[in-house]
Coordinates of C-alpha atoms in Angstrom, one line a residue:
M1 CA 13.3 -8.1 36.7
P2 CA 14.8 -4.8 38.6
Y3 CA 16.3 -2.2 36.5
E4 CA 19.4 -2.1 38.7
I5 CA 23.2 -1.1 37.5
S6 CA 26.2 -2.9 38.7
A7 CA 28.2 -1.2 41.9
D8 CA 30.5 1.1 39.8
G9 CA 28.3 0.7 36.5
L10 CA 26.6 4.1 35.7
S11 CA 28.0 6.1 38.4
N12 CA 31.1 7.1 36.4
P13 CA 30.2 7.4 32.6
S14 CA 33.7 8.0 31.4
Q15 CA 34.9 4.9 33.2
T16 CA 32.0 3.0 31.8
V17 CA 32.8 3.9 28.2
G18 CA 36.4 3.2 28.6
Q19 CA 35.6 -0.3 29.8
V20 CA 33.1 -1.1 26.6
V21 CA 36.0 0.4 24.4
H22 CA 38.5 -1.9 25.9
H23 CA 36.3 -5.1 25.1
L24 CA 35.3 -3.7 21.7
A25 CA 38.9 -2.9 20.9
K26 CA 40.0 -6.7 21.2
L27 CA 37.8 -7.2 17.9
V28 CA 39.9 -4.9 15.9
V29 CA 42.9 -7.3 16.5
G30 CA 40.7 -10.3 15.0
K31 CA 37.8 -10.1 12.4
M32 CA 35.7 -7.2 12.9
D33 CA 32.4 -8.3 11.6
R34 CA 29.0 -7.0 12.5
N35 CA 28.0 -10.2 14.4
A36 CA 30.9 -10.1 16.7
F37 CA 30.8 -6.5 17.4
F38 CA 27.0 -6.4 18.2
R39 CA 27.2 -9.6 20.6
M40 CA 30.2 -8.1 22.2
L41 CA 28.2 -4.7 22.7
A42 CA 25.4 -6.2 24.0
K43 CA 27.1 -8.3 26.5
Q44 CA 28.7 -5.3 27.8
L45 CA 25.5 -3.3 28.0
R46 CA 23.8 -6.1 29.7
V47 CA 26.5 -5.7 32.5
L48 CA 25.8 -2.3 33.0
F49 CA 21.9 -2.4 33.0
H50 CA 18.8 -4.5 32.3
Y51 CA 17.1 -4.2 29.1
D52 CA 14.3 -5.9 27.5
R53 CA 15.4 -5.1 23.6
F54 CA 18.5 -3.8 22.2
C55 CA 19.1 -3.4 18.6
I56 CA 20.9 -1.1 16.0
N57 CA 19.6 0.2 12.7
L58 CA 21.7 1.5 9.7
Y59 CA 20.2 4.6 7.8
D60 CA 20.2 4.9 4.2
A61 CA 20.3 8.9 3.8
E62 CA 19.5 8.9 0.0
R63 CA 16.4 6.6 0.2
E64 CA 15.7 7.6 3.8
F65 CA 15.6 3.6 4.9
L66 CA 16.3 1.9 8.2
N67 CA 18.1 -1.4 7.7
L68 CA 18.5 -3.7 10.7
F69 CA 22.2 -3.9 11.5
T70 CA 21.6 -7.6 12.8
A71 CA 19.0 -9.5 14.8
A72 CA 18.0 -7.7 17.9
D73 CA 18.9 -9.0 21.3
G74 CA 16.1 -9.5 23.5
T75 CA 12.3 -9.3 22.9
V76 CA 11.5 -10.4 19.2
V77 CA 8.9 -8.1 17.5
E78 CA 8.1 -10.1 14.3
S79 CA 5.7 -7.3 12.9
L80 CA 8.7 -4.9 12.6
S81 CA 10.2 -5.0 9.1
N82 CA 14.0 -5.4 8.9
T83 CA 13.8 -2.7 5.9
R84 CA 11.4 0.1 6.4
I85 CA 11.1 3.9 5.8
A86 CA 12.3 6.0 8.6
H87 CA 9.4 8.6 8.5
N88 CA 7.1 7.9 11.4
T89 CA 9.2 6.0 13.6
V90 CA 11.4 6.6 16.6
A91 CA 14.5 6.1 14.7
G92 CA 13.1 8.8 12.4
L93 CA 12.6 11.4 15.2
A94 CA 16.3 10.7 16.6
I95 CA 17.6 11.2 12.8
A96 CA 15.7 14.4 12.3
S97 CA 16.5 15.9 15.8
R98 CA 20.2 14.4 15.7
K99 CA 19.3 14.1 19.4
P100 CA 18.4 11.3 21.5
V101 CA 14.6 10.3 22.1
V102 CA 13.1 9.0 25.0
I103 CA 9.7 7.7 25.5
N104 CA 8.1 6.2 28.2
D105 CA 4.7 5.3 27.3
L106 CA 4.8 4.2 23.5
A107 CA 1.2 3.2 23.6
K108 CA 0.2 6.7 24.0
H109 CA 2.3 8.1 21.1
D110 CA 1.0 8.5 17.7
F111 CA 3.5 7.6 14.8
G112 CA 1.1 6.7 12.0
D113 CA -2.3 4.9 11.5
S114 CA -1.2 1.5 13.2
P115 CA 0.1 1.2 16.8
M116 CA 3.7 1.3 17.7
P117 CA 5.2 -2.5 17.0
L118 CA 7.0 -2.4 20.2
S119 CA 4.1 -1.8 22.3
T120 CA 2.1 -4.7 20.7
V121 CA 4.6 -7.0 22.4
G122 CA 4.6 -5.4 25.8
L123 CA 7.7 -2.8 25.4
N124 CA 6.5 0.4 26.5
S125 CA 9.5 2.5 27.1
T126 CA 12.5 2.9 24.6
I127 CA 15.6 5.3 24.3
A128 CA 16.9 6.0 20.6
L129 CA 20.2 7.7 20.0
P130 CA 21.4 8.8 16.5
L131 CA 24.9 7.5 15.8
I132 CA 26.8 10.3 13.8
V133 CA 30.4 10.1 11.8
S134 CA 31.8 13.4 10.3
G135 CA 28.4 15.1 10.6
E136 CA 26.3 12.3 8.9
V137 CA 23.9 10.0 10.6
I138 CA 25.0 6.4 9.9
G139 CA 22.5 4.6 12.2
T140 CA 20.6 4.7 15.4
L141 CA 20.8 2.8 18.7
H142 CA 17.6 1.8 20.6
V143 CA 17.4 0.1 24.0
S144 CA 13.8 -0.6 25.1
F145 CA 12.0 -1.8 28.3
V146 CA 8.8 -3.5 29.4
R147 CA 8.8 -0.6 32.1
P148 CA 10.8 2.6 32.5
P149 CA 13.9 2.0 34.6
E150 CA 14.2 4.5 37.7
N151 CA 17.7 5.2 36.5
I152 CA 16.8 6.0 32.9
V153 CA 18.9 9.4 33.2
Q154 CA 21.9 7.8 34.4
I155 CA 21.4 5.1 31.3
L156 CA 20.7 8.0 29.0
N157 CA 24.0 9.9 29.9
M158 CA 26.1 6.8 29.8
L159 CA 24.5 6.0 26.2
L160 CA 25.3 9.7 25.2
E161 CA 28.9 9.4 26.1
L162 CA 29.2 6.1 24.5
S163 CA 27.5 7.0 21.1
P164 CA 30.4 8.8 19.5
V165 CA 32.7 5.8 20.2
L166 CA 30.2 3.2 18.9
S167 CA 29.6 5.3 15.7
T168 CA 33.4 5.2 15.0
F169 CA 33.5 1.3 15.7
L170 CA 30.4 0.8 13.6
F171 CA 31.7 2.9 10.7
A172 CA 34.9 0.6 11.0
V173 CA 32.8 -2.6 10.7
L174 CA 30.9 -1.3 7.7
S175 CA 34.2 0.1 6.0
E176 CA 35.5 -3.5 6.5
E177 CA 32.5 -5.1 4.9
R178 CA 32.9 -2.6 1.9
L179 CA 36.6 -3.7 1.6
E180 CA 35.9 -7.4 1.9
K181 CA 33.1 -6.8 -1.1
I182 CA 35.6 -5.0 -3.3
R183 CA 38.2 -7.9 -2.7
A184 CA 35.7 -10.4 -3.6
T185 CA 34.7 -8.4 -6.8
H186 CA 38.1 -8.3 -7.9
A187 CA 38.8 -11.9 -7.4
A188 CA 35.7 -12.5 -9.4
V189 CA 37.0 -10.2 -12.2
S190 CA 40.5 -11.8 -12.3
Q191 CA 38.8 -15.5 -12.6
T192 CA 36.4 -14.7 -15.3
D193 CA 36.1 -12.1 -18.4
T194 CA 35.1 -8.7 -17.4
D195 CA 32.1 -8.5 -19.6
T196 CA 30.5 -11.5 -17.9
T197 CA 30.6 -9.9 -14.5
G198 CA 27.3 -8.8 -12.5
S199 CA 28.3 -5.2 -12.5
I200 CA 29.3 -5.1 -16.3
Q201 CA 25.8 -6.8 -17.1
L202 CA 23.9 -4.6 -14.7
A203 CA 25.4 -1.4 -16.6
T204 CA 24.7 -3.0 -20.1
N205 CA 21.1 -4.0 -19.3
L206 CA 20.3 -0.3 -18.2
L207 CA 22.2 1.4 -21.0
E208 CA 21.7 -0.9 -23.9
T209 CA 17.8 -0.3 -24.2
P210 CA 15.9 0.3 -27.4
D211 CA 15.7 3.9 -26.9
M212 CA 19.7 4.3 -26.4
R213 CA 20.8 2.2 -29.2
R214 CA 21.9 5.1 -31.2
L215 CA 23.7 6.6 -28.4
M216 CA 25.4 3.1 -27.5
A217 CA 26.8 2.7 -30.8
L218 CA 28.7 5.8 -30.7
A219 CA 29.9 4.8 -27.1
R220 CA 31.3 1.7 -28.4
K221 CA 33.5 3.4 -31.0
V222 CA 34.4 6.1 -28.3
A223 CA 35.2 3.7 -25.9
K224 CA 38.2 2.2 -27.9
L225 CA 39.8 5.5 -28.4
H226 CA 42.4 7.2 -26.2
I227 CA 40.7 10.6 -26.3
S228 CA 39.0 12.7 -23.3
V229 CA 35.2 12.1 -23.0
M230 CA 32.7 14.6 -21.4
I231 CA 29.3 13.0 -20.6
V232 CA 26.3 15.8 -19.9
G233 CA 22.7 15.4 -18.9
E234 CA 20.5 15.9 -15.9
T235 CA 20.7 14.6 -12.4
G236 CA 19.9 10.8 -12.2
T237 CA 20.4 10.0 -16.2
G238 CA 23.3 7.5 -15.5
K239 CA 26.5 9.5 -16.2
S240 CA 28.6 7.9 -13.9
M241 CA 27.4 4.5 -15.2
M242 CA 28.3 5.5 -18.8
A243 CA 31.7 6.4 -17.7
R244 CA 32.2 3.1 -16.1
W245 CA 30.9 1.2 -19.1
L246 CA 33.3 3.5 -21.2
H247 CA 36.3 2.2 -19.2
R248 CA 35.2 -1.3 -18.7
H249 CA 34.8 -1.4 -22.7
S250 CA 38.1 0.4 -23.4
P251 CA 41.9 -1.0 -23.8
R252 CA 42.4 0.3 -20.2
R253 CA 39.8 -1.7 -18.6
G254 CA 42.6 -3.9 -16.8
N255 CA 43.8 -1.0 -14.8
N256 CA 41.9 1.6 -12.3
F257 CA 38.9 3.6 -12.9
V258 CA 39.3 6.4 -10.2
K259 CA 36.3 8.6 -9.6
V260 CA 36.8 12.0 -8.2
N261 CA 33.4 13.9 -6.7
C262 CA 34.4 17.5 -7.6
P263 CA 32.3 19.4 -5.3
S264 CA 33.8 17.4 -2.4
L265 CA 37.4 18.8 -2.8
P266 CA 38.0 21.8 -0.9
P267 CA 40.8 24.2 -2.4
T268 CA 43.0 23.7 0.5
L269 CA 43.2 20.0 0.4
F270 CA 43.0 19.8 -3.8
E271 CA 46.5 19.1 -4.4
S272 CA 47.4 16.4 -1.6
E273 CA 44.0 14.6 -2.6
M274 CA 44.7 14.8 -6.5
F275 CA 48.6 14.5 -6.4
G276 CA 49.4 12.9 -3.0
Y277 CA 52.3 14.2 -0.8
A278 CA 55.6 13.0 0.6
K279 CA 56.3 11.9 4.0
G280 CA 57.1 15.0 6.1
A281 CA 55.5 17.2 3.5
F282 CA 53.5 19.1 6.4
T283 CA 52.7 18.5 9.9
G284 CA 50.7 15.3 10.1
A285 CA 52.1 13.7 6.9
T286 CA 53.6 10.7 8.8
S287 CA 53.8 8.5 5.5
K288 CA 53.9 9.1 1.6
R289 CA 50.3 9.2 0.5
V290 CA 49.5 8.3 -3.5
G291 CA 47.1 10.7 -5.0
R292 CA 43.9 10.1 -7.0
V293 CA 46.0 10.8 -10.3
E294 CA 48.5 8.3 -9.4
L295 CA 45.8 5.6 -8.5
A296 CA 44.6 6.2 -12.2
Q297 CA 47.9 5.3 -13.8
G298 CA 47.3 3.4 -16.8
G299 CA 43.4 3.4 -16.3
T300 CA 40.8 6.3 -16.4
L301 CA 40.3 9.3 -14.1
F302 CA 36.7 10.2 -13.9
L303 CA 35.9 14.0 -12.7
D304 CA 32.2 13.9 -11.7
E305 CA 30.7 17.4 -11.6
I306 CA 33.4 19.1 -13.2
G307 CA 31.6 22.2 -13.5
E308 CA 31.5 22.6 -9.7
L309 CA 35.4 22.6 -9.5
A310 CA 36.6 26.1 -8.4
P311 CA 38.6 28.0 -10.9
E312 CA 41.9 27.9 -9.1
M313 CA 41.7 24.0 -9.1
Q314 CA 40.9 24.1 -12.9
S315 CA 44.0 25.9 -13.5
K316 CA 46.1 23.3 -11.7
L317 CA 44.1 20.3 -13.3
L318 CA 44.9 22.1 -16.5
Q319 CA 48.8 22.3 -16.0
V320 CA 48.7 18.5 -15.3
L321 CA 46.9 17.8 -18.5
E322 CA 49.0 20.1 -20.8
E323 CA 52.4 19.0 -19.1
N324 CA 51.4 15.2 -18.7
S325 CA 53.0 15.1 -15.4
F326 CA 52.6 16.2 -11.7
E327 CA 54.4 16.5 -8.5
R328 CA 53.6 15.2 -5.0
V329 CA 53.3 17.7 -2.3
G330 CA 56.6 17.9 -0.8
E331 CA 58.5 16.7 -3.9
A332 CA 60.2 18.5 -6.8
S333 CA 60.4 15.6 -9.1
P334 CA 57.8 15.4 -11.7
I335 CA 55.9 12.0 -12.4
G336 CA 54.5 11.3 -15.7
V337 CA 50.9 10.9 -16.4
D338 CA 49.3 8.0 -18.4
I339 CA 45.6 8.1 -17.9
R340 CA 42.4 8.6 -19.9
I341 CA 40.2 11.6 -18.6
M342 CA 36.5 11.5 -18.3
S343 CA 34.1 14.1 -17.0
A344 CA 30.7 14.7 -16.2
T345 CA 28.5 17.8 -15.5
N346 CA 24.7 18.5 -15.5
I347 CA 25.4 22.3 -16.3
D348 CA 24.8 24.4 -19.3
L349 CA 28.4 24.2 -20.4
G350 CA 28.0 27.5 -22.7
V351 CA 26.5 29.5 -19.7
A352 CA 29.3 28.4 -17.5
M353 CA 32.0 29.6 -19.7
D354 CA 30.7 32.7 -20.4
E355 CA 30.3 33.4 -16.8
G356 CA 34.0 32.4 -16.3
R357 CA 32.9 29.2 -13.8
L358 CA 34.4 26.9 -16.4
R359 CA 37.6 27.6 -18.3
R360 CA 37.4 27.3 -22.3
D361 CA 40.8 25.9 -22.2
L362 CA 40.0 23.3 -19.7
Y363 CA 36.8 22.6 -21.8
Y364 CA 39.0 21.9 -24.8
R365 CA 40.9 19.4 -22.9
L366 CA 38.0 17.5 -21.3
G367 CA 35.5 17.6 -24.2
S368 CA 37.6 16.0 -27.4
V369 CA 34.1 14.0 -27.4
V370 CA 30.9 14.8 -25.7
L371 CA 28.2 12.4 -24.9
R372 CA 24.6 13.5 -24.1
M373 CA 22.6 11.2 -21.6
P374 CA 19.0 11.9 -22.4
P375 CA 16.6 12.3 -19.5
L376 CA 14.1 9.7 -18.9
R377 CA 11.1 11.4 -20.4
E378 CA 12.9 11.1 -23.7
R379 CA 13.2 7.3 -23.4
K380 CA 9.8 6.4 -21.9
N381 CA 9.7 3.0 -23.5
D382 CA 12.6 2.0 -21.3
I383 CA 10.6 2.4 -18.3
P384 CA 9.3 -0.9 -18.2
L385 CA 12.7 -2.5 -18.6
F386 CA 14.0 -0.4 -15.8
V387 CA 11.0 -1.3 -13.5
D388 CA 11.5 -4.8 -14.2
H389 CA 15.3 -4.8 -13.2
F390 CA 14.6 -2.7 -10.0
V391 CA 11.9 -5.0 -8.7
Q392 CA 13.9 -8.0 -9.2
Q393 CA 16.8 -6.1 -7.6
F394 CA 15.1 -4.9 -4.5
A395 CA 12.9 -8.2 -4.1
K396 CA 16.4 -10.1 -3.6
E397 CA 17.5 -7.4 -1.1
Y398 CA 14.3 -7.5 0.9
E399 CA 14.1 -11.3 0.4
I400 CA 10.5 -11.1 -0.8
T401 CA 8.8 -12.7 -3.7
P402 CA 8.8 -10.1 -6.7
P403 CA 5.4 -8.7 -6.9
K404 CA 3.5 -8.1 -10.3
L405 CA 2.6 -4.3 -10.7
T406 CA -0.8 -3.7 -12.0
G407 CA -1.6 -2.0 -15.1
S408 CA -2.8 1.3 -13.3
V409 CA 0.8 1.2 -11.5
M410 CA 2.5 1.0 -14.7
E411 CA 0.5 3.7 -16.6
A412 CA 1.2 6.1 -13.5
L413 CA 4.8 5.2 -13.7
Y414 CA 4.8 6.0 -17.5
E415 CA 2.9 9.0 -17.3
H416 CA 5.1 10.7 -14.7
P417 CA 7.6 13.3 -16.0
W418 CA 10.6 12.0 -14.0
P419 CA 12.5 15.1 -13.0
G420 CA 15.0 12.9 -11.0
N421 CA 15.4 10.6 -14.1
T422 CA 16.3 6.9 -13.3
R423 CA 17.6 7.6 -10.0
E424 CA 14.1 8.8 -8.8
L425 CA 12.5 5.9 -10.7
R426 CA 14.5 3.5 -8.7
N427 CA 13.7 5.1 -5.3
V428 CA 10.0 5.1 -6.2
V429 CA 10.1 1.4 -6.9
S430 CA 11.9 0.6 -3.8
R431 CA 9.1 2.4 -2.1
L432 CA 6.4 0.6 -3.8
L433 CA 8.0 -2.7 -2.9
L434 CA 8.3 -1.8 0.7
Q435 CA 4.6 -0.9 0.6
T436 CA 4.0 -4.8 -0.4
L437 CA 5.1 -6.0 3.1
D438 CA 2.3 -3.9 4.6
G439 CA -0.5 -4.6 1.9
P440 CA -1.4 -4.0 -1.5
I441 CA -0.4 -0.8 -3.4
T442 CA -2.9 1.6 -3.6
D443 CA -3.4 4.3 -6.2
S444 CA -2.9 6.9 -3.0
F445 CA 0.3 5.4 -2.2
V446 CA 1.5 5.4 -5.8
A447 CA 0.6 9.2 -6.1
E448 CA 2.4 9.9 -2.8
A449 CA 5.4 8.1 -4.3
L450 CA 5.7 9.9 -7.4
H451 CA 5.3 13.2 -5.4
L452 CA 2.0 14.4 -6.8
W453 CA 0.5 17.3 -5.4
K454 CA -3.1 18.6 -5.6
T455 CA -3.8 22.2 -6.5
P456 CA -6.5 24.1 -5.1
A457 CA -9.0 23.4 -7.4
G458 CA -8.4 19.6 -6.7
N459 CA -6.6 18.5 -9.9
V460 CA -3.4 16.4 -9.3
V461 CA -0.3 17.7 -10.8
P462 CA 3.3 17.1 -10.8
G463 CA 5.4 18.5 -8.2
P464 CA 8.1 20.9 -9.0
T465 CA 11.1 19.5 -10.9
V466 CA 14.9 20.3 -11.2
P467 CA 15.5 22.2 -14.4
A468 CA 16.6 20.1 -17.3
A469 CA 20.5 20.5 -18.1
V470 CA 21.1 22.6 -21.4
P471 CA 23.2 20.2 -23.7
S472 CA 26.7 21.3 -24.8
P473 CA 26.4 23.7 -27.6
G474 CA 25.5 21.9 -31.0
V475 CA 25.4 18.2 -29.3
P476 CA 22.4 16.6 -30.5
S477 CA 20.2 14.2 -28.3
G478 CA 22.2 10.6 -28.2
G479 CA 25.1 12.3 -30.1
W480 CA 29.0 13.3 -29.8
Q481 CA 31.3 15.9 -31.6
V482 CA 34.1 18.0 -31.0
P483 CA 32.9 20.8 -29.2
I484 CA 31.9 24.1 -30.7
L485 CA 32.5 26.8 -28.3
P486 CA 30.0 29.8 -27.9
H487 CA 30.7 33.4 -28.5
S488 CA 31.7 35.7 -25.8
G489 CA 29.4 36.4 -23.1
T490 CA 28.2 39.9 -24.6
E491 CA 27.3 38.3 -27.8
S492 CA 25.5 34.9 -26.5
R493 CA 23.2 36.9 -24.1
S494 CA 22.4 39.7 -26.5
A495 CA 19.9 37.7 -28.4
S496 CA 17.8 37.0 -25.4
P497 CA 18.6 39.2 -22.5
A498 CA 15.5 38.8 -20.8
L499 CA 15.9 35.1 -20.1
P500 CA 17.1 33.8 -16.7
T501 CA 19.8 31.7 -16.4
L502 CA 20.0 28.0 -15.6
E503 CA 21.3 29.0 -12.0
E504 CA 18.3 31.5 -11.5
N505 CA 15.8 28.9 -12.8
E506 CA 17.3 26.2 -10.5
K507 CA 17.2 28.7 -7.4
A508 CA 13.7 29.5 -8.2
H509 CA 12.6 25.8 -8.3
I510 CA 14.5 25.0 -5.1
E511 CA 13.0 28.0 -3.1
K512 CA 9.4 27.1 -4.4
A513 CA 10.0 23.4 -3.3
L514 CA 10.9 24.3 0.3
R515 CA 8.1 26.8 0.6
L516 CA 5.8 24.2 -0.4
C517 CA 7.5 21.6 2.1
G518 CA 7.4 24.4 4.7
G519 CA 11.3 24.3 5.0
K520 CA 11.6 20.6 5.5
L521 CA 14.8 19.5 3.6
S522 CA 14.4 15.8 3.6
G523 CA 12.3 12.8 4.3
P524 CA 9.0 11.8 2.9
G525 CA 7.3 15.1 1.8
G526 CA 10.4 17.2 2.0
A527 CA 12.2 19.3 -0.7
A528 CA 14.7 16.6 -1.6
D529 CA 12.1 13.9 -1.9
M530 CA 10.0 16.2 -4.1
L531 CA 12.7 17.1 -6.4
G532 CA 14.0 13.6 -6.7
V533 CA 17.5 14.2 -5.8
P534 CA 19.5 13.0 -3.0
R535 CA 19.6 15.2 0.3
S536 CA 23.3 15.7 -0.1
T537 CA 23.0 17.2 -3.5
L538 CA 19.9 19.6 -2.4
Q539 CA 22.2 20.7 0.4
H540 CA 25.0 21.4 -1.8
R541 CA 23.1 23.2 -4.4
I542 CA 21.4 25.3 -1.5
R543 CA 24.9 26.4 -0.6
K544 CA 26.0 27.0 -3.9
L545 CA 23.1 29.0 -4.8
G546 CA 23.0 31.0 -1.6
I547 CA 19.5 30.2 -0.6
Q548 CA 18.9 31.1 2.9

């Protein structure tokens, strides 16, 4: 079939985009689900030009996975898994470069050890574009052809102009799906006792393991008290999960649990985000907005990564905690506060206070009780329980039979130091299960998944790790206490003036990881992958530490 366009199809890209948007906008009035969105988009693209296959992938940036948005339109590619790693794919190129990728002869391109799945079914040409919202890649759009169309430049220009609009619609579809899941969860919770819901059972299963018994015995006591709780521990140890568990087992469980990611709050928006604003408070305030504090009334306000909150914002938060009231931006009437504060951090609290990065008086308010989440290397007997849970979870997600991991695989998992803790373990298990789609799990693949590196002598050693968070002063492993504050900065440092700070250690580790990866930030073999942290977390720390 000739690759021809309609009379006015691609001659005016702006007009074409307007026509597609007009048809897609009709869906907003009705039910904006992914199948309706994809069918409408496919229909409109077919009016403009002929393609042999069209699909959209969703991108999971934390795990660097591609998930097929819905069944592709056109040629069926049975060898292409619905869920796969983005590395060594055309989509991966578009994501990494944030630019469109055009390939006219897929058979001649090397994307790994096996031939391109598209070329095996006769598709020889493809266009891939990243779909970006607020600077983040949320997916990729692909159109493929048996032979390259003569007007491929026109097609590309049209898709380039269309992609920002499609990204917005795609984000709206995914947001609606999330809202539906939230509504369904709330409905389920209202019909049954909270402790029997799947989410609560999940938290209980992963927290109440043999190695966590002491901590959980204390957590059960703390949950019932109306006092502030600070949860400390390394990245990936489950601090957020513990906070949710405490809320669900507290007298406030019937009200909201509101999480605030402190590093994401810029100083200019802190008050409006936390306290809300009145209609007409500033240009663009067309209606009243309820802030995070007010949303948490009667419930729990969880301040995640509290150590990253700017000093000026710490002062405003402290004022609210001391006065038990706040004012919306643009209003003068105080609103009473009835909330329980929980917070979490992976920083060295003593050093942070010595350096003035964390106010001591705010620490008094937030740290009535301090719970320390032990790293996974201190609770290795729990690893088989975690692995079994993650295997069952991902097998259900990927719609595969749960594989049985061999003794050598389990031994490798047990011996790994787990710098990224349970978050890293979850990512490793998901990669191992994806590998089973292509064949058995080999020792080399396990080594790669565990980020093992070979020294010049040929010995296998673990890759560089994120430095461990130093527990709050006087806090034993798995324990809690009324906090004991350190002495002033001069006194606390005099005993060991040559020791580098936690930030200096962290900066050195990240810089070493970047050197080993040749500056590659994400993806398999990238610095985030090596350190066992999400790309967004690594980017934030790079900016925070001033790494060039």
